[in-house]
Structure formats: C-alpha cells, structure tokens
Amino acid sequence: TPTAVLGASRVKICNGESVTLTASGGVTYQWSGMSGTGAVQTVSPSQTTTYSVYAIGAQGCKSLQPATITVEVVPAITSSLKGGIICIGDKITLDAGVGPNYSYIWSNAATTQTISVGTPGIYTVTITNGVCTKIFTAEVIQATVPEIKNINYNDNGTMIITATATNGQMEYSVDNGITWQDSNMFTNVPKNSLISIRVRVKKTSCETFIEYFTFVMQNVITPNGDNLNDKIDFRGVSSYKDFKASVFDRYGREVYKAEKIRPYWDGYFQGKRLPTASYWYQVTFEDPASKQLTVKTGWILLKNIE
C-alpha cells in the first residue's frame, strides 16, 4: 500500500496567482475534486483551499489516507491613496492606508504610511504584506489663485460671482470667509453695503479677496431732516477709478456734480433747495471686479417740502 505525499510550490499566494501541486508516493493519483491522474496539478484558488490526493501503487493499491495541503489566499492589498491640489507654499498629506502586515516604499524613498509633500507631481507607493506587492499612484496638482472676472448684483439682492482658476473646484464667501458655499450665487445680499468677497480653490490656500460696494441708486429722496432718504450718498463708489456723478434737471442743467468734499446729493443747488420734480442722473465708475466702465442712468424724484 503506497503512502501519499503532497507538496506545493507556495502555500501562501495573492488572489489571482497560481500554485503548482506535486504529489509523490504512487504511480498514479486520485485528486479530490480535480480530473487527471498525473502527479502535478496547477490551481488558482480565489480563497484559502485545502487540496487532497490519494496515491495509487503499481499493483493498483490505494493509499489508506490522502495527503493534504492548504493553500492560503492572502487578502488583496488595498489602498485609499488619493492625490490632491495644492497652492504654492501648501503641503498635502498622502495616505497609503493601513492593512495587515503592510509595509511601504514611496517614490521619494519614504517608508511610512503617510508622507507630506509640497511639490506637484506623481507619487507612487509600493505596498507589501509579506506575500503580495502592489503599486498605487497619486497625482498632486498645483492650483493658482482664482481671478474674479465679474460681479453681477441686482436690486433684489442677488449676487453672482464669476471667477476662474486653472485647477480645482472653487468655493465662495460674501462674509469675509466666515461661511463658504459651492454655488457662486448669493441671495439677500444687502444693497449699498461694502461686501467682503472671497473665492478660493477648495482645500488650498489659493484665495483671492475683493471688497465690492453694492451700489443701488434710490429713486426718491425726501431731504426733510428725518435721516430717511435725505440724500444720495456716493461714498461707497466715489473712490473707484474714473468715478463721476451728475444730476440734471428736466432742462438739461447740471444741478449737482460729485466732488470729494461733497460726495452726496441732498437736493440743493448753489445753496438753494431745488423744487420738487424728477431729475435725471448719470453715475460712472470702473467696476473693481470686471475693470469695465459702469454707467448707471435714470430718473429720480426729489420731494422737497416747500
């Protein structure tokens, strides 16, 4: 009666690999769950599996016990490695992830689970668990400071910020960076107020800032001294480049021209109160965001108590 012996080229493999089983002790062999009577079998188990074989002697005698061997399939190496976007001067942490018996070799020769990098480029990490080896790659991209191209504000308080950046998703703030949102549209933004606008590339220090005055020309003034609609104040935009503001009566006579010492119109002309009537205005200045000349014109009603 022969005695079956079974060996394997490897007893630990990675998922997807193959292993050669070699039986001895007989002339032919009876494999459990496999066809063929030869001494060699090639298997590719997807999970840990025990194989067995009986040895058959020259006289047809079968071994009393099968020979067995277990091939362990080691769990696949996985990684949560992700790249990212950085601004000049920023650093980002690349994390290869953790797993059983993991060891690491990065393309910059580091052997830790994480590395901190401040240079754009492609980084690779080779992870080994003693049996399997796998390479993972992450790209670090350099972003630029966003550029605000235009700010559109209308009288109902809606503000739309148009900005560009070379890489990355942008986020926006109209309260000097206290709160941020992905959308570039804001509602209920107060009129005739100085708004501190910030735009940045997410998760970076690439950020730009602008102060924008939401100038809206009121259509009625009542200069009666109650501090309500007593005057039109241009101070929010009077410091802008190419600022000019004039008010004309119905005959085309200029009854007000903005000056540094008087950046407002209170319904007076040459020290005298103007009569109640409709007046035409024109205000021009360079928009601080778009750098384009803004021209606002229209009619305003002056109500003076005679």
Coordinates of C-alpha atoms in Angstrom, one line a residue:
T1 CA 0.0 0.0 0.0
P2 CA 1.6 3.3 -1.0
T3 CA 1.8 6.4 1.1
A4 CA 0.7 9.6 -0.5
V5 CA 2.8 12.8 -0.1
L6 CA 1.7 16.2 -1.4
G7 CA 3.7 19.4 -1.8
A8 CA 3.1 22.9 -3.2
S9 CA 5.3 25.4 -4.9
R10 CA 3.9 28.0 -2.5
V11 CA 1.5 27.7 0.5
K12 CA 0.6 31.4 0.5
I13 CA -0.4 33.3 -2.6
C14 CA -2.2 36.5 -3.6
N15 CA -5.6 36.4 -5.2
G16 CA -5.3 35.7 -8.9
E17 CA -1.9 33.9 -8.6
S18 CA -1.4 30.2 -9.4
V19 CA 0.4 27.4 -7.4
T20 CA 1.7 24.1 -8.6
L21 CA 0.8 21.0 -6.5
T22 CA 3.1 18.0 -6.8
A23 CA 2.1 14.5 -5.5
S24 CA 4.5 11.6 -4.8
G25 CA 4.5 8.1 -3.4
G26 CA 2.5 6.4 -6.1
V27 CA 2.4 5.6 -9.8
T28 CA -0.9 7.4 -10.5
Y29 CA -3.0 9.7 -8.3
Q30 CA -6.6 10.3 -7.5
W31 CA -7.2 14.0 -6.9
S32 CA -10.2 15.2 -4.9
G33 CA -12.4 17.5 -6.9
M34 CA -9.9 17.5 -9.9
S35 CA -9.6 15.5 -13.0
G36 CA -6.4 13.8 -14.2
T37 CA -4.2 11.1 -12.6
G38 CA -0.9 12.8 -13.0
A39 CA 1.4 13.9 -10.2
V40 CA 1.2 17.6 -11.0
Q41 CA -1.8 20.0 -10.8
T42 CA -1.9 23.8 -11.3
V43 CA -4.5 25.6 -9.3
S44 CA -5.6 29.2 -8.9
P45 CA -7.8 29.4 -5.8
S46 CA -9.7 32.6 -5.0
Q47 CA -9.9 31.7 -1.3
T48 CA -8.0 29.6 1.1
T49 CA -8.4 26.0 0.0
T50 CA -7.3 22.5 1.2
Y51 CA -6.3 20.0 -1.5
S52 CA -6.1 16.2 -1.1
V53 CA -4.8 13.3 -3.2
Y54 CA -4.6 9.5 -2.9
A55 CA -1.6 7.7 -4.3
I56 CA -2.2 4.6 -6.4
G57 CA 0.6 2.0 -6.5
A58 CA 1.8 -0.2 -9.3
Q59 CA -0.5 -3.0 -8.3
G60 CA -3.5 -0.7 -8.1
C61 CA -3.4 -0.4 -4.4
K62 CA -4.7 2.9 -3.0
S63 CA -3.1 4.8 -0.1
L64 CA -5.1 4.4 3.1
Q65 CA -5.1 8.1 3.8
P66 CA -5.0 11.0 1.3
A67 CA -2.2 13.5 1.5
T68 CA -3.5 17.1 2.1
I69 CA -2.1 20.6 1.8
T70 CA -3.7 24.0 2.4
V71 CA -3.0 26.9 0.1
E72 CA -3.8 30.2 1.9
V73 CA -5.0 33.1 -0.3
V74 CA -3.9 36.3 1.3
P75 CA -6.4 39.2 1.2
A76 CA -5.8 41.6 -1.6
I77 CA -3.8 44.7 -0.9
T78 CA -6.0 47.8 -1.0
S79 CA -5.2 51.5 -0.6
S80 CA -7.2 54.7 -0.1
L81 CA -4.5 56.7 -1.6
K82 CA -5.7 59.9 -3.3
G83 CA -3.9 62.9 -4.8
G84 CA -5.0 66.5 -4.4
I85 CA -4.4 70.1 -5.3
I86 CA -2.0 72.5 -3.6
C87 CA -1.2 76.1 -3.8
I88 CA 2.3 77.5 -3.8
G89 CA 3.6 77.1 -0.3
D90 CA 0.9 74.4 0.6
K91 CA 1.6 70.9 1.7
I92 CA -0.7 67.9 1.4
T93 CA -0.6 64.6 3.2
L94 CA -0.8 61.4 1.0
D95 CA -2.1 58.4 3.0
A96 CA -1.5 54.9 1.6
G97 CA -3.9 53.4 4.0
V98 CA -3.4 50.7 6.6
G99 CA -3.7 46.9 6.3
P100 CA -2.4 43.6 7.8
N101 CA 1.4 43.4 7.7
Y102 CA 1.6 46.3 5.3
S103 CA 5.0 47.9 4.6
Y104 CA 5.6 50.8 2.3
I105 CA 8.2 52.2 -0.1
W106 CA 7.4 55.6 -1.7
S107 CA 8.9 57.0 -4.8
N108 CA 10.7 59.5 -2.6
A109 CA 12.2 56.7 -0.5
A110 CA 9.9 57.2 2.5
T111 CA 8.8 54.1 4.3
T112 CA 5.9 55.5 6.3
Q113 CA 2.2 55.1 5.8
T114 CA 1.8 58.8 5.1
I115 CA 4.0 61.4 3.5
S116 CA 3.7 65.2 3.4
V117 CA 4.6 66.8 0.1
G118 CA 4.7 70.3 -1.2
T119 CA 5.7 69.8 -4.8
P120 CA 3.4 68.9 -7.6
G121 CA 4.0 65.6 -9.4
I122 CA 3.1 62.0 -9.5
Y123 CA 3.9 59.9 -6.4
T124 CA 3.8 56.1 -6.1
V125 CA 3.9 53.8 -3.2
T126 CA 4.7 50.1 -3.3
I127 CA 2.8 48.2 -0.6
T128 CA 3.9 44.7 0.5
N129 CA 2.3 42.4 3.1
G130 CA 5.0 39.8 3.0
V131 CA 3.2 37.8 0.3
C132 CA 1.7 40.3 -2.2
T133 CA 3.0 43.5 -3.6
K134 CA 1.0 46.2 -5.3
I135 CA 1.8 49.7 -6.6
F136 CA -0.5 52.7 -6.2
T137 CA -0.2 56.1 -7.7
A138 CA -1.4 59.6 -6.8
E139 CA -1.1 62.9 -8.6
V140 CA -0.5 66.2 -6.8
I141 CA -1.6 69.2 -8.9
Q142 CA -0.7 72.8 -8.4
A143 CA -3.5 75.3 -8.4
T144 CA -3.5 79.0 -9.0
V145 CA -5.1 81.9 -7.1
P146 CA -8.6 82.4 -8.6
E147 CA -9.3 85.5 -10.6
I148 CA -12.5 87.3 -10.1
K149 CA -13.8 88.3 -13.6
N150 CA -17.1 89.8 -12.8
I151 CA -19.6 90.5 -10.1
N152 CA -23.2 90.8 -11.1
Y153 CA -25.5 92.4 -8.5
N154 CA -29.2 93.4 -9.0
D155 CA -31.6 95.4 -7.0
N156 CA -33.4 92.4 -5.5
G157 CA -30.2 91.4 -3.6
T158 CA -28.9 88.6 -5.9
M159 CA -25.2 88.5 -6.4
I160 CA -23.4 86.2 -9.0
I161 CA -19.6 86.0 -8.8
T162 CA -17.7 84.9 -11.9
A163 CA -14.2 83.6 -11.2
T164 CA -11.7 81.4 -12.9
A165 CA -8.9 79.1 -11.7
T166 CA -6.6 76.7 -13.5
N167 CA -7.3 73.7 -11.4
G168 CA -9.7 72.6 -8.7
Q169 CA -13.2 73.3 -7.6
M170 CA -13.8 76.8 -6.2
E171 CA -16.0 77.9 -3.3
Y172 CA -17.3 81.4 -2.5
S173 CA -17.9 83.6 0.5
V174 CA -19.6 87.0 0.9
D175 CA -19.0 87.4 4.6
N176 CA -15.2 87.7 4.6
G177 CA -14.7 83.9 4.8
I178 CA -16.9 83.1 7.7
T179 CA -19.1 80.8 5.7
W180 CA -18.4 79.2 2.3
Q181 CA -20.6 77.7 -0.4
D182 CA -20.0 75.8 -3.7
S183 CA -22.5 78.0 -5.6
N184 CA -21.4 81.3 -6.9
M185 CA -24.9 82.8 -6.5
F186 CA -25.9 84.5 -3.3
T187 CA -29.3 86.0 -2.4
N188 CA -30.4 88.6 0.1
V189 CA -27.1 90.5 -0.2
P190 CA -27.8 94.0 1.2
K191 CA -27.7 96.9 -1.1
N192 CA -25.5 99.9 -0.7
S193 CA -23.2 97.9 1.5
L194 CA -19.5 97.0 1.4
I195 CA -19.3 93.3 0.8
S196 CA -16.1 91.4 1.5
I197 CA -15.9 88.7 -1.1
R198 CA -13.5 85.7 -1.1
V199 CA -13.0 83.0 -3.6
R200 CA -10.7 80.0 -3.1
V201 CA -9.8 76.7 -4.5
K202 CA -11.2 74.1 -2.2
K203 CA -8.8 72.6 0.4
T204 CA -6.0 75.0 -0.6
S205 CA -4.7 78.4 0.4
C206 CA -5.3 79.7 -3.2
E207 CA -7.6 82.5 -2.3
T208 CA -8.5 85.9 -3.7
F209 CA -10.3 88.8 -2.0
I210 CA -12.2 91.9 -3.1
E211 CA -14.4 94.4 -1.4
Y212 CA -17.4 95.3 -3.5
F213 CA -19.9 98.0 -2.9
T214 CA -23.5 97.0 -3.9
F215 CA -24.4 100.4 -5.2
V216 CA -28.1 100.9 -6.0
M217 CA -29.4 104.3 -6.9
Q218 CA -32.5 105.1 -5.0
N219 CA -35.4 106.6 -7.0
V220 CA -36.8 109.0 -4.4
I221 CA -35.2 111.4 -1.9
T222 CA -37.0 113.5 0.7
P223 CA -34.5 115.8 2.3
N224 CA -36.6 116.8 5.3
G225 CA -34.1 116.1 8.0
D226 CA -35.6 112.8 9.3
N227 CA -32.5 110.9 8.2
L228 CA -34.6 108.7 5.9
N229 CA -33.8 109.2 2.2
D230 CA -32.4 112.6 2.9
K231 CA -29.7 112.3 0.4
I232 CA -28.0 110.1 -2.2
D233 CA -24.6 109.0 -0.9
F234 CA -21.9 108.1 -3.4
R235 CA -19.1 107.5 -0.9
G236 CA -19.3 103.7 -1.5
V237 CA -18.2 104.1 -5.1
S238 CA -16.6 107.6 -5.1
S239 CA -13.1 106.1 -4.6
Y240 CA -13.4 103.9 -7.6
K241 CA -11.4 104.7 -10.7
D242 CA -13.0 107.2 -13.2
F243 CA -15.8 107.9 -10.8
K244 CA -18.2 110.7 -11.9
A245 CA -21.7 111.5 -10.8
S246 CA -24.1 114.3 -12.0
V247 CA -27.7 115.2 -11.6
F248 CA -29.6 117.3 -14.2
D249 CA -32.9 118.9 -14.2
R250 CA -35.5 118.4 -16.9
Y251 CA -33.9 121.2 -19.0
G252 CA -30.5 119.6 -19.0
R253 CA -29.0 121.9 -16.5
E254 CA -26.4 120.2 -14.2
V255 CA -27.6 120.8 -10.7
Y256 CA -25.1 118.5 -9.0
K257 CA -21.6 117.3 -9.7
A258 CA -19.9 114.9 -7.2
E259 CA -16.8 116.3 -5.5
K260 CA -14.5 114.9 -2.9
I261 CA -15.8 117.3 -0.3
R262 CA -19.4 116.6 -1.3
P263 CA -19.8 113.0 -2.4
Y264 CA -23.6 113.1 -1.9
W265 CA -26.7 114.9 -3.3
D266 CA -29.2 116.4 -0.9
G267 CA -31.5 118.2 -3.3
Y268 CA -29.7 121.6 -3.1
F269 CA -28.1 123.6 -5.9
Q270 CA -25.8 126.6 -5.2
G271 CA -27.1 126.6 -1.6
K272 CA -30.7 126.7 -2.5
R273 CA -33.3 124.0 -2.2
L274 CA -34.4 122.6 -5.6
P275 CA -38.1 122.3 -6.3
T276 CA -39.9 119.0 -6.2
A277 CA -39.5 117.4 -9.6
S278 CA -38.0 114.5 -11.5
Y279 CA -34.3 114.8 -12.1
W280 CA -32.0 112.7 -14.4
Y281 CA -28.8 111.3 -13.1
Q282 CA -25.7 109.7 -14.5
V283 CA -23.1 107.8 -12.5
T284 CA -19.9 106.2 -14.0
F285 CA -17.0 104.3 -12.4
E286 CA -14.7 101.5 -13.2
D287 CA -16.1 98.2 -11.8
P288 CA -13.4 96.9 -9.4
A289 CA -14.1 93.3 -10.5
S290 CA -14.5 93.4 -14.2
K291 CA -12.4 96.5 -14.7
Q292 CA -15.0 97.7 -17.2
L293 CA -16.7 101.1 -17.1
T294 CA -20.0 101.0 -15.4
V295 CA -22.6 103.6 -16.4
K296 CA -25.8 104.0 -14.4
T297 CA -28.5 106.4 -15.6
G298 CA -32.2 107.1 -14.8
W299 CA -34.7 109.4 -13.2
I300 CA -35.0 110.2 -9.5
L301 CA -37.8 112.0 -7.8
L302 CA -36.9 114.9 -5.5
K303 CA -39.7 115.7 -3.0
N304 CA -38.9 118.9 -1.1
I305 CA -41.3 120.3 1.5
E306 CA -41.9 123.9 0.3

